Coordinates of C-alpha atoms in Angstrom, one line a residue:
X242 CA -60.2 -125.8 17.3
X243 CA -60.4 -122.0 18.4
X244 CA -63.9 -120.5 18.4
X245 CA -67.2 -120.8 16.1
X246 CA -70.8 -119.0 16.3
X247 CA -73.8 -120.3 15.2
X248 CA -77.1 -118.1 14.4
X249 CA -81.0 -118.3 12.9
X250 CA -82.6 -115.2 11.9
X251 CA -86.0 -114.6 11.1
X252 CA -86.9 -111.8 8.3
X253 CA -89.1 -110.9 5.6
X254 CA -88.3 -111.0 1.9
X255 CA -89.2 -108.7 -0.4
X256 CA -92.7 -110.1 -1.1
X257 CA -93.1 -110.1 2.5
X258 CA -93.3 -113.3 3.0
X259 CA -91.7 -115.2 6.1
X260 CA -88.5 -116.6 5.8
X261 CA -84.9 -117.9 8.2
X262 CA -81.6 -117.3 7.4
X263 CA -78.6 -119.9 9.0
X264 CA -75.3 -118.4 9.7
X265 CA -72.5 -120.0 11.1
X266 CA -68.7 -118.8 11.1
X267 CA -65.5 -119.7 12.5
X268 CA -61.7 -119.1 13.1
X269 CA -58.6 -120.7 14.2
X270 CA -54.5 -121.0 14.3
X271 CA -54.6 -123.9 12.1
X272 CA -55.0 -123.9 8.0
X273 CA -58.2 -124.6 6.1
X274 CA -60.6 -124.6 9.2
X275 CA -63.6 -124.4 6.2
X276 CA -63.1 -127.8 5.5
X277 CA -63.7 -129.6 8.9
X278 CA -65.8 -127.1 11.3
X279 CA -68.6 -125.0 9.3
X280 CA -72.1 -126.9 8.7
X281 CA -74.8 -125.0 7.2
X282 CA -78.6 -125.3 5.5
X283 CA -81.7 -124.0 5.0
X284 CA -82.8 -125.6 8.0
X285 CA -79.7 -124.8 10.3
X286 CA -76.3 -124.6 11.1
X287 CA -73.8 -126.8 13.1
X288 CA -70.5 -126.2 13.8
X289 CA -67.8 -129.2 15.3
X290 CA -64.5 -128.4 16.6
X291 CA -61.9 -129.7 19.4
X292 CA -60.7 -132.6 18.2
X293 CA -63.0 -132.7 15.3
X294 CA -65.3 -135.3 13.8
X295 CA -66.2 -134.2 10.6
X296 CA -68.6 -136.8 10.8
X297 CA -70.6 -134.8 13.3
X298 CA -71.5 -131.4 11.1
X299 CA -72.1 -133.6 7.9
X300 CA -74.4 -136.2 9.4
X301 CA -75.6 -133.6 12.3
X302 CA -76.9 -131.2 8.9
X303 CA -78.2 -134.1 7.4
X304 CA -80.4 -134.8 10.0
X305 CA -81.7 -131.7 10.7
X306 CA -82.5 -131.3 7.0
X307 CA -84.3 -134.7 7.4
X308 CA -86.5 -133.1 9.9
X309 CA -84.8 -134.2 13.1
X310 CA -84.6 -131.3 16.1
X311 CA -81.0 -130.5 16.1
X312 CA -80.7 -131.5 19.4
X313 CA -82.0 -134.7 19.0
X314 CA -79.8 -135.0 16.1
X315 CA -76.4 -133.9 17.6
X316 CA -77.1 -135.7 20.8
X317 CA -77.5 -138.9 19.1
X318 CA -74.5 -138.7 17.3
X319 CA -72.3 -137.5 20.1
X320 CA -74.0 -141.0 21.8
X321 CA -72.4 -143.1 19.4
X322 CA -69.0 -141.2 19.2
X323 CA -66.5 -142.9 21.6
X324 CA -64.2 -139.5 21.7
X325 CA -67.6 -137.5 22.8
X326 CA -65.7 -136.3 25.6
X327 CA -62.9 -134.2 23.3
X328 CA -65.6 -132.9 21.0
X329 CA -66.9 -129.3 21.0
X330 CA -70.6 -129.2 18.9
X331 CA -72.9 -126.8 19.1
X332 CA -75.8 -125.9 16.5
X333 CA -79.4 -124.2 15.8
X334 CA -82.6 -125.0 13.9
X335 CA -85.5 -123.4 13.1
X336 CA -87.1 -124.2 16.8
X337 CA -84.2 -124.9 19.1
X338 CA -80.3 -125.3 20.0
X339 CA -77.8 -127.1 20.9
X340 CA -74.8 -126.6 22.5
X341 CA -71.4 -129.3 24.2
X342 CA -68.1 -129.4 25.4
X343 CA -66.2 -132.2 26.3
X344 CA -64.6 -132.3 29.4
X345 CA -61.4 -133.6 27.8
X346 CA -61.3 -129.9 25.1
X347 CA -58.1 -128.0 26.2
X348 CA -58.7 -125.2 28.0
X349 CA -60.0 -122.2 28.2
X350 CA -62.8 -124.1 26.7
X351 CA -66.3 -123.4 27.0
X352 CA -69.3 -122.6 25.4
X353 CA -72.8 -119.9 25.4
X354 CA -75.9 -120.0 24.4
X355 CA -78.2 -116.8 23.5
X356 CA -81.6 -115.9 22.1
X357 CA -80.8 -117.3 18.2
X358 CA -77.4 -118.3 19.0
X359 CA -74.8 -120.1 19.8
X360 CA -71.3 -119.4 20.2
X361 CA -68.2 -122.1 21.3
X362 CA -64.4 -121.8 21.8
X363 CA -61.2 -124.2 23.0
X364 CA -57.6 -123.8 23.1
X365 CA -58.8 -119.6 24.0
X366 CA -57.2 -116.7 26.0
X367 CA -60.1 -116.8 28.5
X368 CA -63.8 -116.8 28.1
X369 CA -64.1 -113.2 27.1
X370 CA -63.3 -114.4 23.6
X371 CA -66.9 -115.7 23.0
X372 CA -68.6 -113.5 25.4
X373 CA -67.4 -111.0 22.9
X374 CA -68.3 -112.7 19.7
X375 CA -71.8 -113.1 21.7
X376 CA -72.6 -109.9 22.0
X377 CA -70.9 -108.6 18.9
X378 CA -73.2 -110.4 17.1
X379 CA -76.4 -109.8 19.7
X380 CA -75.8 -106.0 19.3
X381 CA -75.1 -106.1 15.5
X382 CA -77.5 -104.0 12.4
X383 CA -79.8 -106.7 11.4
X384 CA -79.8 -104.5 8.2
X385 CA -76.3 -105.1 7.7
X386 CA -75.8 -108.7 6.0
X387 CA -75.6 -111.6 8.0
X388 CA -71.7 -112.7 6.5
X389 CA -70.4 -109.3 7.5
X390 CA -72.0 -109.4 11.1
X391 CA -70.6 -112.6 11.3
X392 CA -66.7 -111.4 10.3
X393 CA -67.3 -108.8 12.9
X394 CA -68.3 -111.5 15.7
X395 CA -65.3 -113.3 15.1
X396 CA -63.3 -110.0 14.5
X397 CA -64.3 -109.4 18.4
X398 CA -63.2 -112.6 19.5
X399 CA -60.1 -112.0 17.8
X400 CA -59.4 -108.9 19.3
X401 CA -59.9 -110.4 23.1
X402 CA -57.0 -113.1 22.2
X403 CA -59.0 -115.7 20.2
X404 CA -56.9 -119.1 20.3
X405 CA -54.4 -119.0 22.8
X406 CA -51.4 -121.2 20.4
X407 CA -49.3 -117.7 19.7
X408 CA -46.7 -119.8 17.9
X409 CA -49.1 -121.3 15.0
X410 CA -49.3 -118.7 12.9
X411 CA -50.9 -120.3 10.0
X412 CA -54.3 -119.3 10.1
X413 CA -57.6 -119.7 8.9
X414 CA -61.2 -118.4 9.2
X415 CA -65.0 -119.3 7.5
X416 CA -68.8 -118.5 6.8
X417 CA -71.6 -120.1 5.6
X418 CA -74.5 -118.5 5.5
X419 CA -78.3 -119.7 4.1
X420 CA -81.6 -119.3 3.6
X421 CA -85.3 -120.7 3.0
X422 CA -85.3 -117.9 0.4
X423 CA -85.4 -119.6 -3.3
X424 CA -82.5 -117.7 -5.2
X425 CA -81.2 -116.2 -2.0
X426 CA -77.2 -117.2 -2.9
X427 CA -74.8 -114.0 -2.9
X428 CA -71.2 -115.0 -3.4
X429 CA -70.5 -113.8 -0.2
X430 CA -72.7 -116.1 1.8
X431 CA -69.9 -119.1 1.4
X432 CA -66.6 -117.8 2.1
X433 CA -63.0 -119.5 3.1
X434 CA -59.5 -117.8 3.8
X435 CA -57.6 -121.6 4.5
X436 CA -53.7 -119.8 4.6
X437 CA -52.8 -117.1 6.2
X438 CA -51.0 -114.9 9.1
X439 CA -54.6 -112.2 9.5
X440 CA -57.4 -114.2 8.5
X441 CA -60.1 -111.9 10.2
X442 CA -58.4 -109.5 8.1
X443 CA -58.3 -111.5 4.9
X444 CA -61.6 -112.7 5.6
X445 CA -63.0 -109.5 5.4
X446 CA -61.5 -108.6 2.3
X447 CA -62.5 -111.4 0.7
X448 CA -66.2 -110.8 1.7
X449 CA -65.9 -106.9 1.2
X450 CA -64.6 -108.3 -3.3
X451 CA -67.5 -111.1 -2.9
X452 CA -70.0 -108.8 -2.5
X453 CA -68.8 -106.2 -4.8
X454 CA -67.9 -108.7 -7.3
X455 CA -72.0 -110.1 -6.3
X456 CA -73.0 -106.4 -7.1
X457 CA -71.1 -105.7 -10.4
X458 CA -72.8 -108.9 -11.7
X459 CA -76.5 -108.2 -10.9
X460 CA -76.1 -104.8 -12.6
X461 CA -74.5 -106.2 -15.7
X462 CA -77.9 -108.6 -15.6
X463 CA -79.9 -106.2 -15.0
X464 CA -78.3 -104.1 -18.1
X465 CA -78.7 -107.1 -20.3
X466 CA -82.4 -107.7 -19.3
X467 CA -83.0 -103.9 -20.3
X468 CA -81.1 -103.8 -24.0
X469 CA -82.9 -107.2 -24.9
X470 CA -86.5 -105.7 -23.7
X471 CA -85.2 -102.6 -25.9
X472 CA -84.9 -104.2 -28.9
X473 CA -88.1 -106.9 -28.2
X474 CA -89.5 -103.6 -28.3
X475 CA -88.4 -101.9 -31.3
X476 CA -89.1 -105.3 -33.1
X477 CA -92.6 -104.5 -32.5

């Protein structure tokens, strides 16, 4: 199942405290990829892909957020998966990564693994689809937000050929983005396009309404929170 990227940032919040942020993101010629491939939490992200086992994300997360090191966790579980060997997993924590491909994925399959990364593809045009996603997202404005970086890392995948099966043209992409921030939940930081013929395209729409729909909604807050100090104050 086409390509994925996995990431963990580091940054401070506005108190400036310490804090990670998880990212992971993928795309392929098959409908409703958001439902089997993206795992994410505030303690890391996994992607699974190939011949997926959904099994693998859920339980992978699970144990990471249970304090396992993800690739103790994802290498246990591909142990006990018979099909190991048609799987594609790859994921990061806080401290490390982990990234596999089976030597039964279709080709061109392989995968990368970067400073605060990790980046996977099967069933591709050649392995300058995730070399691009790599180092769209290695080169990317860590003041930009991490969904939209992660649109544009698949955007360049995309744009080198991305999955190779020209005659599926159903397609579908995902993000999941999150954070050890408390409150740190935009609308844009879970996003899924599950139908569609341009779903880099539609994927970035959707992100570009999220966040403005995000935006709109603090400021309405914000205006209510002023009018009730207002009148708290005139009742004074």
């Amino acid at each position: 199942m086409t390509f994925s990227i996995c990431v963990r940032e580091e940054y401070e919040d506005e108190e400036g405290n310490d804090q990670l942020r998880f990212g992971v993101a993928v795309t392929t010629r098959l409908p409703a990829v958001g439902t089997l491939c993206p795992f994410a939490s505030e303690n890391g992200a996994v992607a699974t892909q190939s011949l997926v086992n959904v099994e693998l994300g859920e339980r992978g997360i699970e144990y990471v957020d249970d304090g396992l090191a993800v690739e103790d966790a994802l290498q246990s579980l591909l142990n006990a998966d018979d099909g190991a060997e048609n799987r594609q997993l790859h994921g990061i924590d806080a401290d490390g990564a982990f990234t596999f491909s089976g030597e039964e994925c279709k080709g061109w399959y392989g995968h990368r693994e970067g400073e605060n990364y990790t980046v996977a593809g099967n069933l591709l045009t050649g392995e300058a689809v995730i070399d691009s996603v790599a180092e769209t997202y290695a080169e990317s404005d860590r003041d930009a937000p991490l969904a939209q970086r992660l649109v544009d890392a698949l955007g360049a995948g995309y744009a080198e050929g991305g999955d190779k099966r020209e005659e599926l043209h159903v397609q579908s992409a995902a993000l999941k983005v999150r954070s050890t921030e408390d409150g740190d939940d935009p609308y844009y930081n879970d996003l899924r396009v599950d139908a569609t013929e341009t779903p880099i395209q539609d994927l970035r729409e959707t992100y570009r309404l999220a966040d403005e729909g995000f935006q709109q909604a603090m400021q309405r807050y914000e205006e209510a929170m002023e009018a009730d100090d207002m009148d708290a104050a005139d009742e004074e």
